mmCIF file of C-alpha atoms in Angstrom:
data_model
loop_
_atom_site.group_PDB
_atom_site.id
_atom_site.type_symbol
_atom_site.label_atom_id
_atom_site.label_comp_id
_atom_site.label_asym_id
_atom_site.label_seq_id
_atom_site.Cartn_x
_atom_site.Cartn_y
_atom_site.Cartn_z
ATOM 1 C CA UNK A 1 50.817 4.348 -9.651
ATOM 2 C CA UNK A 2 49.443 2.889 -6.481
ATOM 3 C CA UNK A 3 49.197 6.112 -4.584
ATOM 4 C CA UNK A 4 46.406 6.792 -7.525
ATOM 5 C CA UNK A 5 44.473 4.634 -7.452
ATOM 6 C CA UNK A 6 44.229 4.995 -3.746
ATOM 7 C CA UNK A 7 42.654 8.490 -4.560
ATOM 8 C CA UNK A 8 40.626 7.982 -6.955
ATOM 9 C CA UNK A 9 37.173 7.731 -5.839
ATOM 10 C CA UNK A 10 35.202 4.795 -4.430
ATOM 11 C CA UNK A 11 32.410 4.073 -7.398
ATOM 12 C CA UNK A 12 29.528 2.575 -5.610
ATOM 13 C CA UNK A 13 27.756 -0.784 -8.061
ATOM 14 C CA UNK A 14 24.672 0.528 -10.093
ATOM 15 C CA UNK A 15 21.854 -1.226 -7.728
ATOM 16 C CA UNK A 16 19.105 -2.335 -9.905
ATOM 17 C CA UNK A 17 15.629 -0.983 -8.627
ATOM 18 C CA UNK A 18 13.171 -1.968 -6.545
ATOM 19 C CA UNK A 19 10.292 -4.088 -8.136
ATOM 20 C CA UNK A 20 6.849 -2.770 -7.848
ATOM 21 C CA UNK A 21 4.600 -5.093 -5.738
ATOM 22 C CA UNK A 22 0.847 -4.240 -4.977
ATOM 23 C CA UNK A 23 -0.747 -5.368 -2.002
ATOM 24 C CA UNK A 24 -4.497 -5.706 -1.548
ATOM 25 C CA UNK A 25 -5.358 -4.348 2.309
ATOM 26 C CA UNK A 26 -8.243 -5.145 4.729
ATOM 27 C CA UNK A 27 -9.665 -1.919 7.048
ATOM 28 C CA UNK A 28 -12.388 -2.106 9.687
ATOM 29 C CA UNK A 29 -13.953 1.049 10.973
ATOM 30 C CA UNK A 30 -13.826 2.362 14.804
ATOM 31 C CA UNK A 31 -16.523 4.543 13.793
ATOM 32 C CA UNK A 32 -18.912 4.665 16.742
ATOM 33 C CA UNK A 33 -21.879 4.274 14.093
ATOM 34 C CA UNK A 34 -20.117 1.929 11.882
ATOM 35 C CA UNK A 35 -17.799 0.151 13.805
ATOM 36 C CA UNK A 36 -16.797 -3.295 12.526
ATOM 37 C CA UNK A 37 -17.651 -2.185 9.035
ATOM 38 C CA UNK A 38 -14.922 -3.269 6.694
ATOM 39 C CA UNK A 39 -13.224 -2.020 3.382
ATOM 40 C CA UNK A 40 -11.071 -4.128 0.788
ATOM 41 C CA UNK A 41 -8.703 -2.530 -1.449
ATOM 42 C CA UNK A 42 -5.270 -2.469 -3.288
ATOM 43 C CA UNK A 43 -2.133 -0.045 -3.323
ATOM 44 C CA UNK A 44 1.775 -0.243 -3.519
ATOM 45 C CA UNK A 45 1.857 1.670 -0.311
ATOM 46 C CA UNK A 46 -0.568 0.698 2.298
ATOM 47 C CA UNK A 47 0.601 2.681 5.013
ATOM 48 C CA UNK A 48 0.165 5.742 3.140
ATOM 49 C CA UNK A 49 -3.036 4.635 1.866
ATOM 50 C CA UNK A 50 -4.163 3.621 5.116
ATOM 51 C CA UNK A 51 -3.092 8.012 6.121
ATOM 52 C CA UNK A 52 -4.905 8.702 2.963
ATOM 53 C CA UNK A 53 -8.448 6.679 4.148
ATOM 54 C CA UNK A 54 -8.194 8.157 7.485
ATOM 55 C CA UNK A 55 -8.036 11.744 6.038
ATOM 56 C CA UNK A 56 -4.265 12.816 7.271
ATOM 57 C CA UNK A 57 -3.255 13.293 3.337
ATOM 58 C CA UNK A 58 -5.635 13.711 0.361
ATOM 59 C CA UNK A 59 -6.509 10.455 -1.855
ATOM 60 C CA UNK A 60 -8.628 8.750 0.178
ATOM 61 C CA UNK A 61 -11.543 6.578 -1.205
ATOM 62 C CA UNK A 62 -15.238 8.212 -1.068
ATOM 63 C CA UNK A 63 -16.542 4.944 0.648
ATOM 64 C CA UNK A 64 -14.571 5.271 3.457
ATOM 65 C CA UNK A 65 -15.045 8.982 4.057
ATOM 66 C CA UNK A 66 -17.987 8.951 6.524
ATOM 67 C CA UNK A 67 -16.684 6.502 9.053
ATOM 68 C CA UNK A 68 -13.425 7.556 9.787
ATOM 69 C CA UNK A 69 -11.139 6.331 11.283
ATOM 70 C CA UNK A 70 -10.089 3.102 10.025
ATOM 71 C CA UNK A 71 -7.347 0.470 11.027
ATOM 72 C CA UNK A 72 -5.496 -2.430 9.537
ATOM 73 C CA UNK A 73 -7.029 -5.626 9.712
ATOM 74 C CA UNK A 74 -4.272 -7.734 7.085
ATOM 75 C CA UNK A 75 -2.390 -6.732 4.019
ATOM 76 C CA UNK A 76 -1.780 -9.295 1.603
ATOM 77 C CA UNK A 77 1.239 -8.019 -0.724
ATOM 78 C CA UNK A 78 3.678 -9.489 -3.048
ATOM 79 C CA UNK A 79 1.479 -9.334 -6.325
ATOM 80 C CA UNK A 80 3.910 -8.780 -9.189
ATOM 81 C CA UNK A 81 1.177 -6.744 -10.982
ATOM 82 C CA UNK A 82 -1.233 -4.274 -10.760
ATOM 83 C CA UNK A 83 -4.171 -7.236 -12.925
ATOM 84 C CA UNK A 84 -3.488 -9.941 -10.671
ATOM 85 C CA UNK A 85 -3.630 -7.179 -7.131
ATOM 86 C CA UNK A 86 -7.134 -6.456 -8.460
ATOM 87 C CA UNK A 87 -8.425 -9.632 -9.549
ATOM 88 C CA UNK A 88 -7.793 -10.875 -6.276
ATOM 89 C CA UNK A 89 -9.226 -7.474 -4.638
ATOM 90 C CA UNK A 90 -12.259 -8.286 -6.888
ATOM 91 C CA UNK A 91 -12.369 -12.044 -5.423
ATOM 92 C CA UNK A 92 -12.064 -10.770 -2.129
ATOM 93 C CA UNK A 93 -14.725 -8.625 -2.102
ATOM 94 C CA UNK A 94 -16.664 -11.509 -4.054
ATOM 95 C CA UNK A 95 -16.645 -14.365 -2.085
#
């Protein structure tokens, strides 16, 4: 009857997932010593990896350890996959 289906309960539509896309990320130190030194890598989250470089949450690369802390300088993201993020991570550091 109509009064059923008015009950019954609201499905939401399956949503697909997100795709995965890797960005490669551009930091420069404000370390007094090394200020203006930079650092060029890849992630899927660079805000968290940014946290993770400036020591607020464990992960962060060894490099970038000493001359804490860092900021954003660009993100380039969109790559569909983690070979092409670090072949262009590789050319970027490779000029």
């Amino acid at each position: 009857t109509m009064a059923d289906l008015q009950e019954a309960p609201k499905r939401r539509p399956p949503t697909e997932p997100k795709p995965k896309t890797y960005s490669c990320y551009l930091l420069r130190s404000l370390h007094g010593m090394a200020r203006g030194c930079v650092y060029i890598g890849f992630t899927v989250n660079p805000l968290r990896r940014l946290r993770q470089h400036n020591g607020e949450i464990k992960g962060g690369a060894r490099k970038t350890s000493r001359f804490k802390p860092w900021e954003v300088v660009l993100v380039v993201h969109g790559f569909s996959n983690k070979i092409i993020a670090l072949q262009f991570e590789y050319a970027w550091q490779h000029p």
